[in-house]
XYZ file of C-alpha atoms in Angstrom:
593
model
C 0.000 0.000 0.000
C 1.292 2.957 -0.756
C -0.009 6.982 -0.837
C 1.018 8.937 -4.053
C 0.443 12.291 -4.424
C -1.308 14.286 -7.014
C 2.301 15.228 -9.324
C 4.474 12.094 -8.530
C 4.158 10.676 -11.685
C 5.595 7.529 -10.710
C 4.330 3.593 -10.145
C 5.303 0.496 -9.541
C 7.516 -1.160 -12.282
C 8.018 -4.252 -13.669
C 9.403 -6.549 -16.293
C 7.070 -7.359 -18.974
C 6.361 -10.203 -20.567
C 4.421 -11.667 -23.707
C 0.684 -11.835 -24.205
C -0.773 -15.536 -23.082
C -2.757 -17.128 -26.061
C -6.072 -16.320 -24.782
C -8.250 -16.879 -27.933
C -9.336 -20.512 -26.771
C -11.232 -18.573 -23.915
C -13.930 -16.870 -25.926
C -15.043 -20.753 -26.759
C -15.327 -21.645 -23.384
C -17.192 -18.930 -22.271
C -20.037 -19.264 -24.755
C -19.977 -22.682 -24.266
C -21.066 -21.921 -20.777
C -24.611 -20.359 -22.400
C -25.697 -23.010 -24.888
C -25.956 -25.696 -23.059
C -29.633 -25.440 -21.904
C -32.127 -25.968 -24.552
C -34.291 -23.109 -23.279
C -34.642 -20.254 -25.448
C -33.693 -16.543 -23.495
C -36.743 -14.503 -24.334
C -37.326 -11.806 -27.011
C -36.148 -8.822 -24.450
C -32.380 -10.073 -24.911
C -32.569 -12.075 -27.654
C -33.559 -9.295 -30.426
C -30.194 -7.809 -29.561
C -27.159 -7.734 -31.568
C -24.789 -8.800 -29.905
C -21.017 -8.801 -30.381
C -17.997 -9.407 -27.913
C -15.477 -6.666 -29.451
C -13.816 -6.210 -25.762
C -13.004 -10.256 -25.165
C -12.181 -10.807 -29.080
C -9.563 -7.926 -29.298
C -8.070 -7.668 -25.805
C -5.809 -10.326 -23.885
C -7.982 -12.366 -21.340
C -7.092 -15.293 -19.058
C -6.329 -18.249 -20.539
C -8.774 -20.199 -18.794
C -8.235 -24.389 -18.493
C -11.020 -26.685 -19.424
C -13.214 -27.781 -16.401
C -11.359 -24.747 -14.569
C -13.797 -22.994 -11.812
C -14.417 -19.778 -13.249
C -15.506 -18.027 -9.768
C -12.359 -18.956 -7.898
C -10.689 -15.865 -6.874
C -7.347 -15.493 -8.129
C -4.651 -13.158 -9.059
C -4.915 -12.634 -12.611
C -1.858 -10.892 -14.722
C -1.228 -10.217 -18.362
C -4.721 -10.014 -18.713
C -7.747 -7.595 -19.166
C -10.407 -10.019 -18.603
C -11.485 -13.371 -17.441
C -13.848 -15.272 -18.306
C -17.257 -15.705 -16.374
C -20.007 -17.587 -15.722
C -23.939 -16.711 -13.526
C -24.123 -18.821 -10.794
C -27.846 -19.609 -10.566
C -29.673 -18.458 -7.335
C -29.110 -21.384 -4.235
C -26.556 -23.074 -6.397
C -23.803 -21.221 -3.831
C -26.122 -21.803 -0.683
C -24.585 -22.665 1.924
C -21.383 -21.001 1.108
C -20.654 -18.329 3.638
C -23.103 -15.789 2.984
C -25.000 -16.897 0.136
C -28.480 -18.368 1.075
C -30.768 -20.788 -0.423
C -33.518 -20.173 -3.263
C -36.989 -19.103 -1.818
C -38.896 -18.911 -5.204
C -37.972 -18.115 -8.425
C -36.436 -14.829 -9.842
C -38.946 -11.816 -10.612
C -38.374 -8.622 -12.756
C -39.216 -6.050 -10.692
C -38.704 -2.901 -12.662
C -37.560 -2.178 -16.264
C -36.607 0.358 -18.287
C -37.871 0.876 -21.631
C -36.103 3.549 -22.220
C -33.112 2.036 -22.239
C -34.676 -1.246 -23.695
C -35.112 0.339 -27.021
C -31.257 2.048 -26.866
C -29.576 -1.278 -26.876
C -32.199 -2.594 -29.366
C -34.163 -5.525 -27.061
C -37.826 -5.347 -27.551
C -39.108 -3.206 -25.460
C -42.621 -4.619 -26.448
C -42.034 -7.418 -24.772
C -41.393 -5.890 -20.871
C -45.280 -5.546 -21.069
C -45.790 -9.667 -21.008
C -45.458 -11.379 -17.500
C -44.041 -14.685 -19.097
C -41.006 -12.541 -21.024
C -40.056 -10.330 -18.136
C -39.470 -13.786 -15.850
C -37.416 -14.735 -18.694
C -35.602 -12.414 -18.880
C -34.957 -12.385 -14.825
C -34.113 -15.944 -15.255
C -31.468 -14.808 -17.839
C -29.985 -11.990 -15.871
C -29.505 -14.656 -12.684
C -27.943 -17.497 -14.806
C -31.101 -19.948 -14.419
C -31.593 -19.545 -18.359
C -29.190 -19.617 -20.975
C -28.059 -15.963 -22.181
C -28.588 -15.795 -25.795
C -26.206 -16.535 -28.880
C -23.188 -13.402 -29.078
C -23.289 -13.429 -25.684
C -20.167 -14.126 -23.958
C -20.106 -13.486 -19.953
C -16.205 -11.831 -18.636
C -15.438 -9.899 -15.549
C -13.081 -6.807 -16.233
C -9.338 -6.658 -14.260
C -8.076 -3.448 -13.181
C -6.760 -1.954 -9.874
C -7.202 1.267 -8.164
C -6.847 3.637 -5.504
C -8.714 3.273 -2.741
C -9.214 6.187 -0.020
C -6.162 7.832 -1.807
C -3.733 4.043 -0.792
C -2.990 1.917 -4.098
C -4.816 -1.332 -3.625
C -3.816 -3.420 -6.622
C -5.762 -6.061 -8.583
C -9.854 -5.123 -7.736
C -11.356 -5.771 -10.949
C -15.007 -6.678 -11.083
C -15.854 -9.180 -7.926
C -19.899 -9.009 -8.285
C -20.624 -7.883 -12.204
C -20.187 -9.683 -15.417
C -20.617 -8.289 -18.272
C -22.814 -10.194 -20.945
C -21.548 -8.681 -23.903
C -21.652 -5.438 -26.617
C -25.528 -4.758 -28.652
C -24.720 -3.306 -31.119
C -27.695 -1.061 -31.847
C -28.374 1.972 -33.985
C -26.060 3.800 -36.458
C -23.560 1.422 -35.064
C -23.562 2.495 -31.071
C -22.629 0.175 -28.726
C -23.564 -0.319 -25.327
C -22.145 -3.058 -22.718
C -24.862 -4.754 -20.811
C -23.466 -6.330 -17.178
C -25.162 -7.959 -14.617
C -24.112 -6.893 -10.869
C -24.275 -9.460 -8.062
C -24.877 -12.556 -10.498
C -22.551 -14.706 -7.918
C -18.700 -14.854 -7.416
C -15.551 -13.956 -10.052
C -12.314 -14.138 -10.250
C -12.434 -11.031 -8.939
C -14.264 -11.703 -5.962
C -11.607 -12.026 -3.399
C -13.647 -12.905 -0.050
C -17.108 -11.706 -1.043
C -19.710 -14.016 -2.631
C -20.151 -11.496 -5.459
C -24.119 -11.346 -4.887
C -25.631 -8.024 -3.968
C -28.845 -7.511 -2.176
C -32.331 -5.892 -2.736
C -31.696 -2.617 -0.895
C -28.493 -1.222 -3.073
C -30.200 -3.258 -6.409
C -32.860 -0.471 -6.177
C -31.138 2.428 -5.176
C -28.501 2.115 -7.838
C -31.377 1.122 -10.587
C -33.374 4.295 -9.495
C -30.396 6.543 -9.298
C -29.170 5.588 -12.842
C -32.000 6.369 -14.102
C -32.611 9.499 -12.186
C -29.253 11.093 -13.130
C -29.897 10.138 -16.695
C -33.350 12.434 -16.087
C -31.505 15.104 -14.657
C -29.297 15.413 -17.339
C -25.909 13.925 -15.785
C -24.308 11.696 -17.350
C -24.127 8.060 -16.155
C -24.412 4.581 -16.766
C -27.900 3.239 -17.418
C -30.392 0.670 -15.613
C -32.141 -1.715 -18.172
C -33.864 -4.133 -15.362
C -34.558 -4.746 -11.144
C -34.693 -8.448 -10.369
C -35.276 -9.825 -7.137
C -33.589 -13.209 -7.240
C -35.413 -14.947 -4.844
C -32.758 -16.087 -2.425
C -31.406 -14.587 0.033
C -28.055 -12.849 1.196
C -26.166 -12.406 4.549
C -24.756 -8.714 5.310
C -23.218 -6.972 8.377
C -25.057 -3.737 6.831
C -23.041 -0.984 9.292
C -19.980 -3.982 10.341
C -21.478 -4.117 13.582
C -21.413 -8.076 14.180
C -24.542 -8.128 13.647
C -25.593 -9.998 10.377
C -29.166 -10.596 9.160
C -30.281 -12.055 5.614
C -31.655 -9.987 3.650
C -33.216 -10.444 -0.404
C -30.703 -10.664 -2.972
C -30.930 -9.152 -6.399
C -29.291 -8.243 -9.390
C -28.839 -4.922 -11.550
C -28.653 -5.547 -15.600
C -26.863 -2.137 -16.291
C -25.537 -0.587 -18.873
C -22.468 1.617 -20.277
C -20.754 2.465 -23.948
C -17.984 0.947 -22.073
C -17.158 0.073 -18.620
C -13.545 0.958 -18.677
C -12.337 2.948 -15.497
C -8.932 4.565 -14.851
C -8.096 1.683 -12.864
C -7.951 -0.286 -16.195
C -4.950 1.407 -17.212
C -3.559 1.978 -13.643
C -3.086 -2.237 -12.722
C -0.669 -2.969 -15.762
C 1.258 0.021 -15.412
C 1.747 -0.743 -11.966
C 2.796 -4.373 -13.042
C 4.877 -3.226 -16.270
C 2.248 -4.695 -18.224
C 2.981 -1.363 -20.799
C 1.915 -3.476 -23.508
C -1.488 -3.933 -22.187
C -2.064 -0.254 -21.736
C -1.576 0.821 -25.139
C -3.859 -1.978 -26.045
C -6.830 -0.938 -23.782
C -6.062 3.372 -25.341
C -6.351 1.570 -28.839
C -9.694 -0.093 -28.317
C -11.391 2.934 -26.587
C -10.248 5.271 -29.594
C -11.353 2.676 -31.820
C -15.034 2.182 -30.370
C -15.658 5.589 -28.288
C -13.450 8.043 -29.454
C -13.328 7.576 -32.971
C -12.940 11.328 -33.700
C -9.188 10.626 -32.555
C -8.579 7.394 -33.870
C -6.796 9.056 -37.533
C -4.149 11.374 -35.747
C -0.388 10.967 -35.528
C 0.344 9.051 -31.887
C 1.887 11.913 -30.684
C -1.166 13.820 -30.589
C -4.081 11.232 -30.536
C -3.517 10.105 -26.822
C -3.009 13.584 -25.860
C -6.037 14.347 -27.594
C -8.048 11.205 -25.921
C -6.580 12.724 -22.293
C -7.817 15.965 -22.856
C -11.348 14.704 -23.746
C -11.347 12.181 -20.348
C -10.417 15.888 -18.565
C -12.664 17.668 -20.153
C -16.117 14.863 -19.782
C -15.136 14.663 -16.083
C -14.500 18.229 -15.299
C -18.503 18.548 -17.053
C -19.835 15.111 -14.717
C -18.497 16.909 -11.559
C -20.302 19.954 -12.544
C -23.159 18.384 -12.626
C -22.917 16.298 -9.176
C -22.654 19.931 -7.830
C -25.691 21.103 -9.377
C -27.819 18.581 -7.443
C -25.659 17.939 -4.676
C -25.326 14.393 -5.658
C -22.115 12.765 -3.187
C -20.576 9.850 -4.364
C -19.456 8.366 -1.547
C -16.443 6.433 -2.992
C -14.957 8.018 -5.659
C -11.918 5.804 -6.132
C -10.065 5.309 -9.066
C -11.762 1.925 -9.892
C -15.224 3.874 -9.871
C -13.847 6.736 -12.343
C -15.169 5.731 -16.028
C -12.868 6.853 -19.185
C -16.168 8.167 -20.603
C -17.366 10.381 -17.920
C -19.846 8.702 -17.015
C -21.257 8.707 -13.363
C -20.074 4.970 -12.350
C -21.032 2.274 -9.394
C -23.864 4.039 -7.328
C -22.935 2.757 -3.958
C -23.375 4.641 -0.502
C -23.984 7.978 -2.452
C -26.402 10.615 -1.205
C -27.899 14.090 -1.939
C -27.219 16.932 0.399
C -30.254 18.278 2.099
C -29.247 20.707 4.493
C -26.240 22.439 2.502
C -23.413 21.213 4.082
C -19.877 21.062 2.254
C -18.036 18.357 4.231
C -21.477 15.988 3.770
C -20.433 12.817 3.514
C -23.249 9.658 3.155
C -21.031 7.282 3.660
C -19.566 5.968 7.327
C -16.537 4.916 5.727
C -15.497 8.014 4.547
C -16.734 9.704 8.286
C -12.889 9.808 9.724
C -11.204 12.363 7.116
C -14.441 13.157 4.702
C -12.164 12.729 1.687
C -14.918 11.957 -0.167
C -17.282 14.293 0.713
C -19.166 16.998 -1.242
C -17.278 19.500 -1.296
C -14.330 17.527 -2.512
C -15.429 15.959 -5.536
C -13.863 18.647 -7.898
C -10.366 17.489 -6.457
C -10.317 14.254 -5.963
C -11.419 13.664 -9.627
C -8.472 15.616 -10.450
C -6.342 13.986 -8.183
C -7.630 10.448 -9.777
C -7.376 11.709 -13.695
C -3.851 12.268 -12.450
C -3.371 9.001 -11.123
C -4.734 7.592 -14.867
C -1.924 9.960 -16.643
C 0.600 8.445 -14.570
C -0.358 5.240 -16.133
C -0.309 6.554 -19.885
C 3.214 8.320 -19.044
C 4.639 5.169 -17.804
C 3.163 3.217 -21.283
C 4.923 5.780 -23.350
C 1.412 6.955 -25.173
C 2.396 10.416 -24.009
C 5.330 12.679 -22.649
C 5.429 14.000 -19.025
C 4.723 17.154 -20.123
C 1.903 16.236 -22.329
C 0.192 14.556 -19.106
C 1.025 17.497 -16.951
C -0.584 20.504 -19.455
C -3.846 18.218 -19.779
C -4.278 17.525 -15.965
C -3.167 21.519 -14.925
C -5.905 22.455 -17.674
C -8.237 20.907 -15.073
C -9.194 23.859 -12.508
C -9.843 26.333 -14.616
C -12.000 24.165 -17.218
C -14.241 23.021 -14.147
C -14.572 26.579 -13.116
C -15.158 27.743 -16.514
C -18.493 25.340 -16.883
C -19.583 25.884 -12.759
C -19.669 29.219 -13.407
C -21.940 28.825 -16.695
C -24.159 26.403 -15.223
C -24.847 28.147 -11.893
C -25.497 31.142 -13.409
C -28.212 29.057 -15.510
C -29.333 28.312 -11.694
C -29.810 31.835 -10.143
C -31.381 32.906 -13.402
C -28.920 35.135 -13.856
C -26.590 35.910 -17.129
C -24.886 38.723 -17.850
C -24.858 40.045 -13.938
C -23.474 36.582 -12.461
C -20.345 36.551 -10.465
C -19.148 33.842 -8.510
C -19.144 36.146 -5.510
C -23.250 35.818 -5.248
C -23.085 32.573 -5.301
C -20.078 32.342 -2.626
C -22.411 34.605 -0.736
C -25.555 32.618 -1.269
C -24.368 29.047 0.010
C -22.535 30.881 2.772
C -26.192 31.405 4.005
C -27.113 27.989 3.180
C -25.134 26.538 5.068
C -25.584 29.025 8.270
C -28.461 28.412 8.221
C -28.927 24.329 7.136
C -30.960 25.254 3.862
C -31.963 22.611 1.479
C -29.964 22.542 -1.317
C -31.719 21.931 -3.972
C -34.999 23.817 -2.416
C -32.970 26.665 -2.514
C -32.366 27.256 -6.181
C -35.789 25.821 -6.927
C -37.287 28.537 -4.412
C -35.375 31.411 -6.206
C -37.301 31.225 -9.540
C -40.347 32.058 -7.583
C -39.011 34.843 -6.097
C -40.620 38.534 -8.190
C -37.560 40.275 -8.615
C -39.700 42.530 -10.502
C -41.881 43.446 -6.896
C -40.811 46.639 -4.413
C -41.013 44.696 -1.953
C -38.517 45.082 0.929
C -40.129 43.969 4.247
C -38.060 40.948 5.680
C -40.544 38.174 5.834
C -42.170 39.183 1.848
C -38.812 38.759 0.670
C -37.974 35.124 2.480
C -41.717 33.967 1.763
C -40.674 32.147 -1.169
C -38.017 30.325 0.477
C -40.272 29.576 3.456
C -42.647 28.206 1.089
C -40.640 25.990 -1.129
C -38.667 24.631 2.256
C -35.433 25.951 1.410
C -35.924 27.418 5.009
C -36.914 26.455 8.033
C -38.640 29.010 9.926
C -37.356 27.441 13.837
C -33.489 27.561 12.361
C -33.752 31.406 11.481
C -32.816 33.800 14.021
C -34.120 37.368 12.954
C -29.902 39.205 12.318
C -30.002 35.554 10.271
C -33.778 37.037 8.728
C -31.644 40.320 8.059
C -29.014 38.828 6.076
C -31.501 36.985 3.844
C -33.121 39.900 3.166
C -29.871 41.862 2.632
C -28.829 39.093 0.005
C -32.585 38.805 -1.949
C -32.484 42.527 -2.505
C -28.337 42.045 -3.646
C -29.980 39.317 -5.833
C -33.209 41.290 -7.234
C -30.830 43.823 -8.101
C -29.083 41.976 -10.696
C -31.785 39.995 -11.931
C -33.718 43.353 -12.706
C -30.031 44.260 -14.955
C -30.836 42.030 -17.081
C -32.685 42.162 -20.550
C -36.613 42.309 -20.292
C -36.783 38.986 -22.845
C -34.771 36.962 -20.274
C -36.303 37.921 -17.578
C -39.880 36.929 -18.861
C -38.314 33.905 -19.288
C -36.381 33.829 -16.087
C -38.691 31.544 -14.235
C -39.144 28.313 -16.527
C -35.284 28.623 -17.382
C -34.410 28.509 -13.914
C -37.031 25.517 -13.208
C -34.918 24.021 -16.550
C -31.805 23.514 -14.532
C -33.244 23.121 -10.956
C -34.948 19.936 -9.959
C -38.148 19.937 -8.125
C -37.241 16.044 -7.197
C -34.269 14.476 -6.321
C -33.905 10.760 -4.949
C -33.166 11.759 -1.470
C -31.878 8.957 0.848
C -35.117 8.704 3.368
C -37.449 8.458 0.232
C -35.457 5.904 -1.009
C -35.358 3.664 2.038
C -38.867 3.787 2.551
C -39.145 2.178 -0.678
C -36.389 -0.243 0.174
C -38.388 -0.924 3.276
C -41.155 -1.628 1.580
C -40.195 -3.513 -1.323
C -37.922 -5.940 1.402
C -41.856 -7.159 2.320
C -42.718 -7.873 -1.091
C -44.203 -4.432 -1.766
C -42.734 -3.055 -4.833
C -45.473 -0.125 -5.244
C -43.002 3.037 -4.202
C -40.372 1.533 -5.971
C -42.411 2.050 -9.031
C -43.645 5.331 -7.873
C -40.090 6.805 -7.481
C -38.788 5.649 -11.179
C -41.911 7.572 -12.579
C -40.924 10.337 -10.223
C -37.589 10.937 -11.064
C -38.391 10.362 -15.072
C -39.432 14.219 -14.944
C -37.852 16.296 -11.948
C -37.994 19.441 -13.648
C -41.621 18.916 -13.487
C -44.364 19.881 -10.594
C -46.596 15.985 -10.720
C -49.846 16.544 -9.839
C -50.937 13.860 -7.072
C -47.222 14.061 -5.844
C -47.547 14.569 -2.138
C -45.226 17.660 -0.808
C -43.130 15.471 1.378
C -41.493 13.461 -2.177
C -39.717 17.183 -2.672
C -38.914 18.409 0.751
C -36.078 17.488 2.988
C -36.058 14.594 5.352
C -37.877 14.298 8.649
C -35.838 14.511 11.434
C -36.547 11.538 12.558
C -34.815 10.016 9.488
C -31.821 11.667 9.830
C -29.690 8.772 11.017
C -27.177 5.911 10.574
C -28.801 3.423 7.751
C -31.329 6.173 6.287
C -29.391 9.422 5.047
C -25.920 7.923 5.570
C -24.765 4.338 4.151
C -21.876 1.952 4.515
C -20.533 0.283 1.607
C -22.582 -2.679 2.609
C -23.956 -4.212 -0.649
């Protein structure tokens, strides 16, 4: 283990050696899926599939008759192969419990359906959506093209290198290939162990199945980028977790997440051979993402086309961290091995949304002791892990020290550059924003534990066109949309709001008459009435864990359209959370899974 810091430049060296013959494993795997004579069901099998990833890039050479979910150390490879271990076919080993019933879909997307080309017709017909849970579990053969693998790559973890991670609980079915030639990875997480799965069983239960299904689809409604949810399916057996590492373990209902990426290569992908002297192996994996997902590089001379394909990964995640701030969305563990090449928000874990504003939130215990990962620190520590990445891509010889160094220092001021933009978007405010109004703004947020995203909302109903100047006119709005809490304001605390709306209406009023009769619905445009706060979420977890999937269902359709007021939506679905909820297991998480 060792800490690195942001311009060391350096890792780990090694001797490298050959590429194994790994061809023979593609064979295997899809051997692995034909051998039932039951047919996978028209969701998964109108896809086109293809296995570009496992075809062009070194994988394990995997022996016949080998266990494919032993956990092993795995070099000079990029993948290994992988195989669904059916529901109660791992009872009985540690944690893994037997099968209760059969697998059920519990929620789908068809949205995302039609992107990868499955027929979304089909999710309407009760005997095709338990085929399809039966495919995503491993009790039904996955269709023809389909070839199962779990990734390798290493990481940081908490800012300490922790070496071969790779993916312990996801395998990833294979490539569609859908229209005007986009392609889109679809992998099953907590399908049973990998080689990757070190201690754990590699099954994940109901409770983080839902919240990272709902949350991938949220984000994608809010405009963030992010990986994508095609299906919820309750296996039907259950799993043993320690949820806060108390010692005390219960069972809870397993599931599994079919989700879906362009790719699902991370910065860790790059980082575990360079840390090995695998060089070889780095190059390859730079190749096949220019080749497949950034193609507008693909033609240039090398010694611009991987400085080119570092500035875009700077660039996507300098926009994706923008965005978290928008909504307050906290990741919770924003290691290396959960950065995506592509920008992409990746591996929805013990993440939360900040309520009452709050900088060093974190939601997740594990990060409580130093907060590295906490709110406020997201703009750094992706920096800090982009330069972990070019440390890799320096060692492989794809570009010079100084190349690396002018695309990571472009950083900072590229992030502030598009915060700026979009937060000006959010106060309704163009040619009179400064980033002083907003320092000033969320310095009263947080004085005063306002609700983040209440806040911003609240503002676009605030007249900046009114003479208004009493104290309590001016802070109606925010009283009204709960941004505020009446008990938490003091009245110097009432002052100071008022002080800052009139600072506010001021500049709005500078502004050109067009934009400002259009002030309101652009400001609703860019601030969310809904947001998948933790509470709401574990009532539905709580709910769903009995067999009652109806808020489940209510919260996808909710946070399809959180720009939107729903009618029937009762207030509480867009206010902060109860007191009462604010604890241990509701607003913050472990990394229990």
């Amino acid at each position: 283990m060792h800490k690195a810091s942001t311009w060391s430049w350096r890792l780990a060296g090694g001797t490298n050696t050959s590429n194994p013959k790994w061809k023979g494993v593609v064979v295997a795997a899809k051997a692995t899926v034909m051998d039932n004579h039951a047919q996978p069901g028209q969701v998964l099998g109108q896809i086109h599939w293809d296995d570009s990833f496992v075809r062009e890039l070194p994988g394990e050479r995997a022996q016949e008759g080998q266990d494919l979910t032993r956990p092993r150390t795995v070099k000079q490879a990029l993948w290994s192969p992988a195989v669904l271990t059916p529901p109660g076919e791992d009872a009985g080993q540690g944690t893994a419990g037997e099968a209760r019933r059969g697998p059920r879909t519990i929620c789908v997307s068809h949205d995302v359906a039609e992107m990868v080309g499955a027929d979304a017709k089909s999710l309407e017909d009760e005997e095709e959506r338990t085929k399809l849970a039966e495919c995503l579990v491993g009790s039904r053969p996955l269709p023809p093209g389909a070839v199962p693998y779990a990734a390798c790559y290493g990481g940081h973890q908490f800012g300490n290198w922790a070496g071969q991670l790779g993916d312990g609980r996801a395998i990833t079915l294979g490539e569609s290939v859908a229209t005007e030639g986009k392609r889109y990875e679809l992998q099953v997480k907590g399908p049973g162990k990998t080689a990757y799965s070190r201690m754990a069983d590699g099954r994940a239960v109901l409770r983080s199945s839902i919240r990272e299904f709902l949350m991938s689809e949220a984000m994608h409604a809010l405009g963030i980028p992010t990986t994508r949810a095609l299906a919820l399916v309750d296996t039907g057996a259950d799993v043993m977790r320690d949820i806060m590492y108390s010692g005390d373990p219960r069972w809870e209902p397993g599931a599994v997440v079919c989700r879906v990426a362009p790719t699902w290569i991370r910065f860790g992908t790059f980082q575990l051979p360079a840390s090995r002297g695998e060089l070889e192996l780095v190059k390859m994996v730079a190749d096949y993402l220019v080749k497949y997902h950034m193609k507008e590089f693909a033609n240039l001379p090398k010694e611009e086309k991987y400085k080119a394909m570092l500035d875009e990964i700077v660039k996507r995640t300098a926009d994706l961290v923008v965005g978290w701030c928008s909504v307050g969305f906290t990741h919770g563990v924003l290691n290396t091995d959960n950065m995506s090449v592509l920008g992409l928000t990746l591996d929805y874990g013990p993440y939360g949304t900040v309520e009452e504003f709050d900088p060093s939130f974190t939601p997740n215990t594990t990060d409580l002791p130093g907060r590295r990962y906490c709110f406020g620190n997201q703009p750094d520590i992706a920096l800090w892990n982009i330069a972990r990445m070019a440390e890799a891509w320096v060692q492989a010889d794809l570009l010079t020290l100084e190349q690396a160094k002018e695309s990571v220092s472009a950083y900072p001021d590229m992030f502030r550059t598009l915060y700026d933009k979009h937060f000006a978007k959010k106060l309704g405010l163009k040619k009179t924003y400064s980033p002083e109004i907003l320092d000033e703004l969320t310095l009263l947020m947080a004085e005063d534990k306002a609700d983040y995203n209440c806040t911003f909302r609240s503002l676009a109903r605030f007249d900046v066109s009114a003479d208004a100047s009493e104290t309590n006119s001016l802070l109606q709005p925010l009283l009204d949309g709960g941004a505020l809490l009446p008990s938490q304001l003091d009245e110097q605390q009432k002052s100071k709001w008022a002080e800052f709306l009139l600072k506010y209406k001021e500049l709005a009023r500078q502004e050109d008459a067009e934009f400002l009769e259009r002030r309101a619905a652009s400001m609703d445009a860019v601030n969310p009435m809904y947001v998948l706060r933790n509470h709401l979420l574990q009532t539905a977890i709580d709910h769903a864990e009995e067999g009652d999937y109806s808020e489940v269902h209510k919260l996808f359709a909710l946070c399809q359209r959180p720009f939107e007021e729903q009618e029937g939506i009762e207030e509480r679905y867009a206010r902060r959370a109860p007191s009462g909820t604010k604890k241990v297991g509701v607003t913050m998480l472990s990394c229990s899974s």
